[in-house]
């Protein structure tokens, strides 16, 4: 959700972490045996075959995908890309502009809904799913349960979103299990803050709808609920931490902030973890919280996560997790792991100073590697930085690199192939090779990325370069692969077919490579300014395990073919125990052969690499 303006919560977050950070013991963690691949799909858009793409179009005009569009064929093709997990984005029932009153769902006010289809991060009912996604909305939960089962049958695991920091302005738990009270049901609304209140309040002031000269709900379309009013008295703090009764139009005004026991002055009103808990197991974290009194909101979100875990959901992606204290995550994640020890828990965190707290104390499996690797790769392809700096990023995160999930596309970011990012899908190839091979962490791709989707549509509330998460829209390149529901790529161009083949080769290689779960060494310093023809766009490194040795070379330039003699330093040749002589090497993407020549304990490879090309050379036995 981070691409929406965040300034309003900065002061609150700063206060929330005003106390000294826990001292973290830096240890190289034990990693899994192979790479993990996640395929993110925006569930509402995946199966939509409609190509109308009218800005601000209705569900009838622009269409919508359904749970049952994920056929066995579709899931098989996703699995064959090398995928382990599907992250079904936008599944929990969120606020939207559509009439489902016939099945007991109240209409949402467009003045507190972004777009027409609504933000998936303004959840309206955590115990049910988006009715837009069901063929029969009255049986929407059953239809999603069927999709969970079908996904598992096809050898894939399921991730869904949990948005802990904020919920829809008009939250209504119509599907609460017996005994579960709604958010705010027992709050003392006369107080700005109370430990067991679910929300923060602005006593004595009613909520006022934000206004702007440049924005009108539903683009100015008439709607009986658009009247400049939304009844909320007293007003609640807005999701991004704004304490204004009338939020700014750039605030997360469609949501309200959840109270986790952080007082308005930023101090903590709950038990803190002992100083040595960075090295404790998840079971010890679970035991710690058993006899502790915690804020009511902690219990509510724990119960939501366990509800979905019991339905077979294999993991969660946590939206804006850093806006919630890491002590809560210790409580929440240890409870989840107590039910499913293999649960996959990944989080959106953008503050590098807090990474180790959320991993080691919050017990997150994975955090977004956005601020370091992603941002740096984007700068490289836009000509703002040299690729050499990637080496320092790896060194700085040595102890946690396995936990830093890599991606180039997701629902928040500009599409890799868009003019605002790489410019073309071809230019994105070296970024993808580095993202997928430089570390041992999981790799995530976003549906359509593998066929070059550029997000060019004017969807309405959403802007071009990002596939809209707020509107009913089609995804053109993905639709060509979908081919009317055949999921065979029948409408793809030759270049799009080749691109998908590249992704398929790369992802399947990475998930089966022991070297990529092993060690990393830079070789840039042995080649930069020392090797003729080693141009500014070249980046190279080695990855290795006991049984596999890789030399990876990428060319970020889209203009220059580079020819040079790549040097493999003596310390690497010695570590690999290679004697002087010639060694056959083979590219693991497309099979081209070459020779590694070792002389006087130093290795050399004659390289000719085209613009945006890549080699993943493996030393053959």
XYZ file of C-alpha atoms in Angstrom:
621
model
C 0.000 0.000 0.000
C 3.044 2.252 0.371
C 2.808 4.121 -2.940
C 0.066 6.318 -1.474
C 1.466 9.369 0.363
C 2.785 8.444 3.807
C 3.721 11.789 5.359
C 0.855 11.965 7.837
C 2.032 9.052 9.972
C 5.735 9.898 10.077
C 5.596 11.723 13.408
C 3.544 9.000 15.055
C 5.857 6.252 13.824
C 8.908 8.195 14.967
C 7.393 8.466 18.431
C 6.468 4.793 18.391
C 10.149 3.905 18.092
C 11.481 6.619 20.384
C 12.660 4.012 22.850
C 16.078 2.406 22.190
C 16.101 -0.521 19.780
C 16.767 -3.946 21.149
C 20.381 -4.997 20.728
C 20.332 -7.634 18.024
C 22.868 -10.462 17.851
C 24.040 -10.728 14.240
C 24.224 -14.346 13.199
C 24.153 -16.010 9.799
C 20.793 -17.747 9.828
C 20.086 -21.305 8.798
C 18.448 -21.212 5.353
C 16.088 -23.540 3.564
C 17.356 -26.074 1.068
C 16.135 -24.355 -2.072
C 14.852 -21.086 -3.449
C 11.182 -20.268 -2.952
C 9.165 -18.655 -5.755
C 6.013 -16.592 -5.117
C 3.538 -15.616 -7.835
C 1.404 -12.643 -6.876
C -1.953 -12.312 -8.611
C -4.418 -9.514 -8.201
C -7.373 -11.850 -7.858
C -9.965 -9.407 -9.193
C -8.023 -8.929 -12.430
C -6.492 -12.337 -13.155
C -9.431 -13.983 -14.928
C -11.027 -10.874 -16.451
C -11.420 -11.419 -20.201
C -13.113 -8.065 -20.879
C -10.914 -5.702 -22.926
C -13.131 -2.569 -22.801
C -10.948 -0.740 -20.268
C -13.147 2.333 -19.928
C -11.736 4.763 -17.320
C -13.893 4.498 -14.182
C -15.822 1.679 -15.883
C -18.365 -0.299 -13.902
C -18.112 -4.002 -13.227
C -20.642 -4.519 -16.028
C -18.643 -2.382 -18.477
C -15.096 -3.514 -17.718
C -15.678 -6.958 -16.237
C -14.097 -8.711 -13.281
C -12.264 -11.957 -12.626
C -13.657 -14.680 -10.382
C -12.258 -17.356 -8.104
C -13.286 -20.038 -10.562
C -11.177 -18.470 -13.331
C -8.241 -20.200 -11.664
C -8.763 -23.447 -13.521
C -6.587 -26.533 -13.165
C -4.937 -25.534 -16.450
C -4.187 -22.013 -15.179
C -2.739 -23.328 -11.926
C -0.684 -25.970 -13.750
C 0.850 -23.311 -15.999
C 1.683 -21.141 -12.991
C 3.199 -24.143 -11.220
C 5.281 -24.912 -14.305
C 6.855 -21.452 -14.120
C 8.609 -22.758 -11.013
C 6.137 -21.292 -8.538
C 5.682 -22.604 -4.980
C 3.169 -20.089 -3.546
C 0.352 -18.033 -5.025
C -0.363 -14.804 -3.214
C -4.043 -14.159 -3.924
C -4.113 -10.388 -3.426
C -7.337 -8.637 -2.471
C -9.290 -11.621 -1.156
C -10.684 -10.341 2.200
C -13.965 -8.451 1.809
C -13.108 -4.788 1.351
C -15.142 -1.635 0.777
C -16.315 -1.203 -2.838
C -18.995 0.571 -4.870
C -21.412 -2.169 -5.844
C -24.836 -3.179 -4.552
C -24.903 -6.390 -2.525
C -27.740 -5.419 -0.208
C -29.717 -8.462 -1.431
C -27.302 -10.680 0.518
C -27.181 -8.454 3.591
C -24.111 -6.334 2.784
C -24.534 -2.585 3.240
C -23.569 -0.202 0.442
C -20.296 1.676 0.874
C -20.156 5.446 0.560
C -18.060 6.373 -2.519
C -16.691 9.332 -0.557
C -14.714 6.905 1.611
C -13.846 4.392 -1.127
C -10.901 4.837 -3.474
C -11.865 4.056 -7.043
C -14.973 2.081 -7.909
C -13.753 -1.432 -7.187
C -12.155 -0.229 -3.953
C -8.808 -0.648 -2.255
C -8.027 -4.195 -1.073
C -6.408 -2.532 1.930
C -9.659 -1.119 3.281
C -11.003 -4.398 4.664
C -14.688 -4.345 5.589
C -15.139 -7.894 6.936
C -12.134 -10.018 7.877
C -14.139 -13.223 8.183
C -15.376 -13.238 4.598
C -14.189 -12.528 1.058
C -14.828 -9.991 -1.681
C -18.280 -10.700 -3.184
C -17.104 -9.411 -6.583
C -14.912 -12.505 -6.870
C -17.726 -15.055 -6.573
C -20.059 -16.416 -9.223
C -22.645 -16.642 -6.450
C -21.850 -13.841 -3.952
C -23.987 -15.451 -1.256
C -21.613 -18.457 -1.374
C -18.427 -16.451 -1.809
C -16.641 -18.017 1.162
C -17.399 -21.504 -0.090
C -16.062 -20.568 -3.529
C -12.798 -19.363 -2.010
C -12.501 -22.494 0.095
C -12.830 -24.459 -3.136
C -10.013 -22.392 -4.647
C -7.781 -23.144 -1.657
C -8.412 -26.861 -2.177
C -7.851 -26.620 -5.931
C -4.614 -24.707 -5.448
C -3.339 -27.362 -3.078
C -4.396 -30.121 -5.455
C -2.202 -28.527 -8.105
C 0.846 -28.555 -5.863
C 0.791 -24.892 -4.863
C 0.387 -23.140 -1.533
C -1.844 -20.172 -0.690
C -0.964 -16.741 0.701
C -3.521 -14.004 1.429
C -3.293 -10.483 2.822
C -3.747 -9.380 6.384
C -3.805 -5.608 6.852
C -3.165 -5.078 10.567
C -2.597 -1.327 10.723
C -5.972 -0.142 9.436
C -9.445 -1.287 8.411
C -12.232 0.197 6.323
C -13.885 3.337 7.650
C -17.177 1.409 7.569
C -16.126 -1.966 8.962
C -19.034 -4.396 9.437
C -18.292 -7.901 10.644
C -21.340 -9.599 9.121
C -19.566 -12.975 9.141
C -18.015 -12.961 12.614
C -17.771 -16.415 14.197
C -19.819 -16.954 17.325
C -18.490 -14.916 20.220
C -16.391 -12.549 18.075
C -17.203 -8.892 18.662
C -16.721 -6.272 15.971
C -13.823 -3.846 15.986
C -14.693 -0.933 18.252
C -17.776 -2.611 19.744
C -16.586 -2.073 23.338
C -14.473 1.070 22.821
C -14.783 4.038 25.159
C -15.297 6.688 22.472
C -15.009 9.553 24.956
C -11.233 8.979 25.095
C -8.595 9.596 22.454
C -6.776 6.500 23.677
C -7.466 3.541 25.904
C -5.375 0.378 25.927
C -8.232 -1.922 24.928
C -9.896 0.444 22.496
C -9.500 -0.802 18.936
C -9.299 2.734 17.544
C -7.983 6.204 18.348
C -10.640 8.921 18.588
C -10.932 12.689 18.187
C -13.486 13.391 20.935
C -15.991 16.129 20.246
C -15.323 16.281 16.500
C -17.299 14.465 13.793
C -15.552 13.089 10.721
C -15.560 15.325 7.656
C -15.186 13.998 4.116
C -11.900 15.155 2.542
C -12.253 17.458 -0.443
C -10.117 18.474 -3.398
C -10.514 20.614 -6.490
C -8.797 17.851 -8.484
C -10.781 14.814 -7.341
C -14.430 13.845 -7.258
C -15.692 10.436 -6.068
C -16.621 8.189 -9.012
C -15.215 10.937 -11.258
C -18.267 13.115 -10.588
C -20.906 10.462 -11.353
C -24.137 10.869 -9.403
C -24.719 8.482 -6.530
C -27.312 8.685 -3.770
C -24.578 8.354 -1.125
C -22.422 11.178 -2.494
C -23.692 14.068 -0.398
C -20.578 15.444 1.275
C -21.306 13.502 4.455
C -20.159 10.322 6.174
C -21.471 9.719 9.674
C -18.647 9.013 12.137
C -18.897 10.789 15.464
C -16.463 11.155 17.042
C -14.008 10.977 14.185
C -11.315 8.318 14.322
C -7.656 8.675 13.443
C -7.079 7.882 9.772
C -5.132 4.790 8.678
C -1.844 6.561 7.996
C -1.913 8.189 11.430
C -3.569 11.491 10.553
C -5.264 12.957 13.643
C -7.437 15.379 11.672
C -11.223 15.095 11.759
C -11.065 16.128 8.097
C -8.182 14.163 6.586
C -6.241 15.441 3.613
C -7.259 14.014 0.246
C -3.825 12.312 0.085
C -4.308 10.568 3.441
C -5.610 7.017 3.711
C -9.011 8.533 4.439
C -10.880 5.371 3.439
C -9.397 3.620 6.488
C -9.079 4.068 10.253
C -5.992 3.275 12.272
C -6.039 0.292 14.631
C -4.724 0.806 18.185
C -2.117 -1.746 19.301
C -1.358 -0.195 22.664
C 0.904 2.591 21.421
C -0.093 5.736 23.323
C -0.483 9.008 21.391
C 2.920 10.102 22.720
C 4.511 6.986 21.191
C 5.151 5.030 24.395
C 4.267 1.362 24.690
C 1.387 0.144 26.846
C 2.095 -3.606 26.769
C 4.768 -6.089 27.920
C 8.097 -5.853 26.109
C 10.266 -8.780 25.094
C 13.296 -9.571 27.278
C 16.650 -8.410 25.900
C 17.799 -11.880 24.835
C 14.732 -12.799 22.787
C 16.341 -12.105 19.424
C 17.900 -15.578 19.662
C 14.847 -17.380 21.069
C 12.812 -19.854 19.045
C 9.292 -19.206 17.857
C 8.070 -21.715 20.449
C 9.751 -19.734 23.222
C 8.089 -16.567 21.922
C 4.731 -18.338 21.984
C 5.329 -19.483 25.570
C 6.308 -15.955 26.630
C 2.938 -14.494 25.642
C 0.774 -17.217 27.175
C 0.395 -15.531 30.550
C 0.658 -11.909 29.398
C -2.113 -9.323 29.239
C -2.178 -7.779 25.764
C -4.348 -5.105 24.068
C -7.655 -6.253 22.617
C -6.600 -5.513 19.021
C -3.770 -8.052 19.343
C -6.269 -10.791 20.131
C -8.590 -9.772 17.317
C -5.925 -10.028 14.628
C -4.483 -13.240 16.067
C -7.937 -14.815 15.860
C -8.384 -13.593 12.268
C -5.079 -15.184 11.230
C -5.902 -18.463 12.974
C -9.345 -18.505 11.311
C -7.750 -18.444 7.855
C -4.987 -20.842 8.889
C -7.670 -23.341 9.892
C -9.201 -22.987 6.418
C -5.956 -24.101 4.804
C -4.284 -20.778 4.042
C -0.535 -21.463 4.099
C 0.764 -17.984 4.802
C 0.158 -14.274 4.959
C 1.475 -11.067 3.483
C 1.265 -8.272 6.030
C 0.543 -4.785 4.711
C 2.630 -1.927 6.206
C 3.818 -4.155 9.036
C 6.279 -1.555 10.350
C 3.347 0.640 11.440
C 2.548 -2.009 14.062
C 4.984 -2.747 16.959
C 7.218 -5.782 16.556
C 6.108 -7.125 19.966
C 2.673 -7.703 18.429
C 4.280 -9.647 15.602
C 6.065 -11.888 18.103
C 2.658 -12.597 19.653
C 0.845 -13.021 16.318
C 3.433 -14.984 14.363
C 4.266 -17.379 17.177
C 0.551 -18.125 17.515
C 0.303 -18.868 13.777
C 3.425 -21.049 13.847
C 1.992 -22.965 16.797
C -0.804 -24.119 14.477
C 1.201 -24.363 11.250
C 4.983 -24.401 11.822
C 5.530 -24.119 8.060
C 3.375 -21.033 7.635
C 4.948 -18.514 5.224
C 4.962 -15.026 6.749
C 6.130 -12.043 4.705
C 5.819 -8.364 5.490
C 5.949 -4.931 3.930
C 8.633 -3.064 5.900
C 10.584 -0.116 4.476
C 12.700 1.041 7.421
C 16.134 -0.669 7.263
C 16.860 0.319 10.867
C 13.977 -1.920 11.930
C 14.634 -4.963 9.687
C 16.355 -7.046 12.337
C 13.752 -6.223 14.960
C 10.951 -7.504 12.728
C 12.883 -10.612 11.679
C 14.488 -11.645 14.946
C 12.011 -10.265 17.486
C 8.856 -10.106 15.357
C 9.505 -13.586 13.923
C 8.850 -12.582 10.325
C 10.071 -15.074 7.768
C 10.606 -12.485 5.040
C 10.584 -8.712 4.529
C 10.458 -6.742 1.276
C 13.944 -5.921 -0.024
C 12.578 -2.705 -1.483
C 14.744 0.087 -0.073
C 18.058 -1.611 -0.891
C 18.077 -4.084 -3.798
C 14.886 -3.054 -5.616
C 15.525 0.689 -5.485
C 19.155 0.221 -6.492
C 18.291 -1.956 -9.486
C 15.790 0.663 -10.614
C 18.476 3.349 -10.373
C 20.893 1.212 -12.393
C 18.535 0.662 -15.313
C 17.657 4.359 -15.332
C 21.335 5.274 -15.577
C 21.536 6.881 -12.141
C 23.967 4.448 -10.485
C 26.665 1.920 -11.291
C 25.853 -1.765 -10.721
C 28.970 -2.075 -8.542
C 27.011 -0.887 -5.489
C 24.979 -4.100 -5.455
C 27.961 -5.826 -3.848
C 27.909 -3.499 -0.838
C 24.181 -4.110 -0.377
C 24.823 -7.852 -0.135
C 27.623 -7.329 2.359
C 25.553 -5.008 4.547
C 22.720 -7.519 4.808
C 24.847 -10.659 5.088
C 23.217 -11.802 8.317
C 19.619 -11.308 7.105
C 19.820 -11.533 3.297
C 17.911 -14.821 3.255
C 14.969 -13.025 4.876
C 14.883 -10.141 2.354
C 12.390 -11.106 -0.353
C 13.311 -9.904 -3.859
C 10.869 -8.559 -6.432
C 10.713 -6.162 -9.376
C 6.944 -5.970 -9.847
C 4.100 -5.880 -7.373
C 0.740 -4.155 -7.061
C 2.262 -1.045 -5.432
C 5.141 -0.485 -7.819
C 5.496 0.749 -11.365
C 5.531 -2.139 -13.787
C 9.034 -3.337 -14.701
C 8.285 -2.953 -18.435
C 6.738 0.513 -18.061
C 8.487 3.621 -19.436
C 8.682 4.877 -15.864
C 10.835 1.879 -14.808
C 12.971 -0.170 -17.214
C 11.225 1.009 -20.367
C 10.801 -2.421 -21.939
C 10.536 -5.995 -20.750
C 13.836 -6.796 -22.504
C 15.668 -4.146 -20.502
C 14.248 -5.740 -17.374
C 15.966 -9.099 -18.000
C 19.316 -8.352 -16.315
C 17.462 -6.891 -13.331
C 15.465 -10.098 -13.066
C 18.562 -12.302 -13.264
C 20.297 -10.343 -10.502
C 17.154 -10.154 -8.359
C 16.685 -13.924 -8.609
C 20.312 -15.052 -8.229
C 22.251 -12.610 -6.048
C 20.854 -13.976 -2.764
C 19.288 -17.027 -1.159
C 16.017 -15.219 -0.443
C 12.665 -15.971 -2.122
C 11.840 -14.420 -5.492
C 8.434 -12.916 -6.227
C 6.934 -12.003 -9.598
C 3.636 -10.246 -10.293
C 1.165 -11.720 -12.774
C 1.757 -10.319 -16.248
C 5.405 -9.507 -15.507
C 6.468 -12.690 -17.281
C 4.779 -11.526 -20.510
C 5.894 -7.893 -20.360
C 2.829 -6.137 -18.931
C 3.539 -2.383 -18.821
C 0.456 -1.061 -16.996
C -0.374 1.542 -19.640
C -4.117 1.738 -18.938
C -5.931 4.793 -17.625
C -8.168 2.879 -15.252
C -9.715 5.797 -13.387
C -8.548 6.312 -9.820
C -5.427 4.279 -10.522
C -2.682 5.822 -12.638
C -0.839 4.352 -15.604
C 2.478 2.500 -15.082
C 0.839 0.541 -12.253
C -1.872 -2.017 -12.873
C -4.764 -0.428 -10.992
C -5.760 -1.941 -7.646
C -8.739 0.410 -7.316
C -10.638 -0.136 -10.563
C -12.313 -2.726 -12.762
C -9.826 -3.140 -15.592
C -8.257 -5.674 -17.934
C -4.565 -6.546 -18.098
C -3.742 -6.727 -21.837
C -0.538 -8.783 -22.012
C -1.826 -11.186 -19.389
C -5.124 -11.487 -21.275
C -3.218 -12.518 -24.397
C -1.552 -15.288 -22.410
C -4.910 -16.229 -20.894
C -6.311 -16.609 -24.420
C -9.974 -16.594 -23.510
C -9.505 -18.993 -20.611
C -7.280 -21.531 -22.394
C -4.185 -20.321 -20.521
C -1.930 -21.441 -23.331
C -0.378 -18.175 -24.517
C -2.215 -18.491 -27.801
C -2.496 -14.724 -28.386
C 1.010 -13.766 -27.297
C 3.438 -12.219 -29.750
C 6.682 -14.077 -30.468
C 8.621 -11.677 -28.231
C 6.134 -12.198 -25.384
C 6.421 -15.974 -25.747
C 10.217 -15.709 -25.610
C 9.997 -13.511 -22.535
C 7.798 -16.005 -20.702
C 10.190 -18.778 -21.706
C 13.057 -16.730 -20.215
C 11.179 -16.386 -16.900
C 10.301 -20.063 -16.889
C 13.919 -21.097 -17.475
C 15.275 -18.654 -14.900
C 12.809 -19.428 -12.108
C 13.022 -23.190 -12.521
C 16.802 -23.058 -12.529
C 16.980 -20.913 -9.398
C 14.663 -23.088 -7.339
C 16.790 -26.164 -8.028
C 20.235 -24.606 -7.623
C 22.223 -25.475 -4.503
C 24.749 -22.732 -5.344
C 22.074 -20.068 -4.948
C 21.525 -21.235 -1.380
C 25.283 -21.114 -0.810
C 27.920 -18.392 -0.813
C 28.241 -15.104 -2.686
C 31.488 -13.457 -3.759
C 31.973 -10.285 -5.751
C 34.353 -10.236 -8.707
C 33.697 -6.647 -9.804
C 36.797 -5.295 -8.069
C 38.962 -7.725 -10.038
C 37.519 -6.530 -13.330
C 36.314 -2.929 -13.057
C 38.984 -0.601 -14.506
C 41.363 -3.558 -14.772
C 39.775 -5.514 -17.609
C 39.551 -4.058 -21.117
C 35.976 -4.013 -22.426
C 34.410 -4.480 -18.983
C 31.916 -1.697 -19.640
C 30.036 0.346 -17.056
C 26.819 -1.687 -17.430
C 28.443 -5.046 -16.640
C 27.895 -6.713 -13.285
C 29.342 -10.102 -12.338
C 29.646 -12.303 -9.277
C 29.955 -15.949 -8.264
C 27.607 -18.154 -6.257
C 28.666 -21.572 -5.057
C 27.999 -24.576 -2.871
C 29.942 -27.777 -2.374
C 28.322 -29.343 -5.437
C 27.718 -26.393 -7.771
C 29.778 -23.394 -8.918
C 28.221 -20.507 -10.865
C 29.666 -17.448 -12.596
C 26.953 -14.870 -13.309
C 27.433 -12.054 -15.807
C 24.797 -9.445 -16.695
C 24.757 -6.479 -19.064
C 22.516 -3.637 -17.896
C 23.308 -1.634 -21.020
C 20.692 -1.705 -23.777
C 23.069 -0.109 -26.286
C 26.469 -1.750 -25.950
C 27.718 -5.226 -26.752
C 30.713 -5.838 -24.488
C 33.664 -8.110 -25.207
C 36.196 -8.799 -22.483
C 38.222 -11.430 -20.682
C 36.432 -11.962 -17.355
C 38.852 -12.547 -14.488
C 38.022 -14.988 -11.690
C 40.298 -14.039 -8.753
C 42.812 -16.459 -7.282
C 41.059 -16.692 -3.927
C 37.918 -18.014 -5.616
C 39.863 -20.447 -7.808
C 41.643 -21.671 -4.657
C 38.368 -22.000 -2.735
C 36.930 -23.995 -5.618
C 40.080 -26.187 -5.659
C 40.595 -25.753 -9.407
C 43.982 -26.688 -10.824
C 45.495 -24.949 -13.840
C 43.759 -26.073 -17.017
C 40.572 -25.670 -19.039
C 37.092 -26.265 -17.617
C 33.890 -26.549 -19.614
C 31.136 -24.170 -18.521
C 27.520 -23.986 -19.688
C 24.916 -21.227 -19.476
C 21.988 -22.498 -17.415
C 19.431 -20.355 -19.233
C 19.977 -21.161 -22.914
C 22.780 -23.726 -22.965
C 25.621 -21.840 -24.648
C 29.062 -23.325 -23.958
C 32.305 -21.616 -22.991
C 35.654 -22.324 -21.351
C 37.038 -21.255 -17.998
C 40.811 -21.193 -18.386
C 42.871 -21.302 -15.185
C 46.496 -20.100 -15.421
C 48.786 -19.621 -12.425
C 45.819 -19.969 -10.128
C 43.707 -17.253 -11.801
C 40.642 -17.909 -13.977
C 39.642 -16.238 -17.269
C 36.561 -16.513 -19.481
C 36.233 -14.869 -22.895
C 32.896 -13.058 -22.775
C 30.865 -11.424 -25.529
C 27.586 -10.198 -24.072
C 24.832 -8.378 -25.939
C 22.712 -5.524 -24.540
C 20.363 -6.704 -21.759
C 21.829 -10.219 -22.007
C 22.859 -12.545 -19.194
C 24.929 -15.661 -18.582
C 24.628 -18.037 -15.645
C 27.664 -20.221 -16.271
C 27.961 -23.494 -14.402
C 31.251 -25.353 -14.203
C 30.624 -28.824 -15.577
C 32.104 -31.804 -13.814
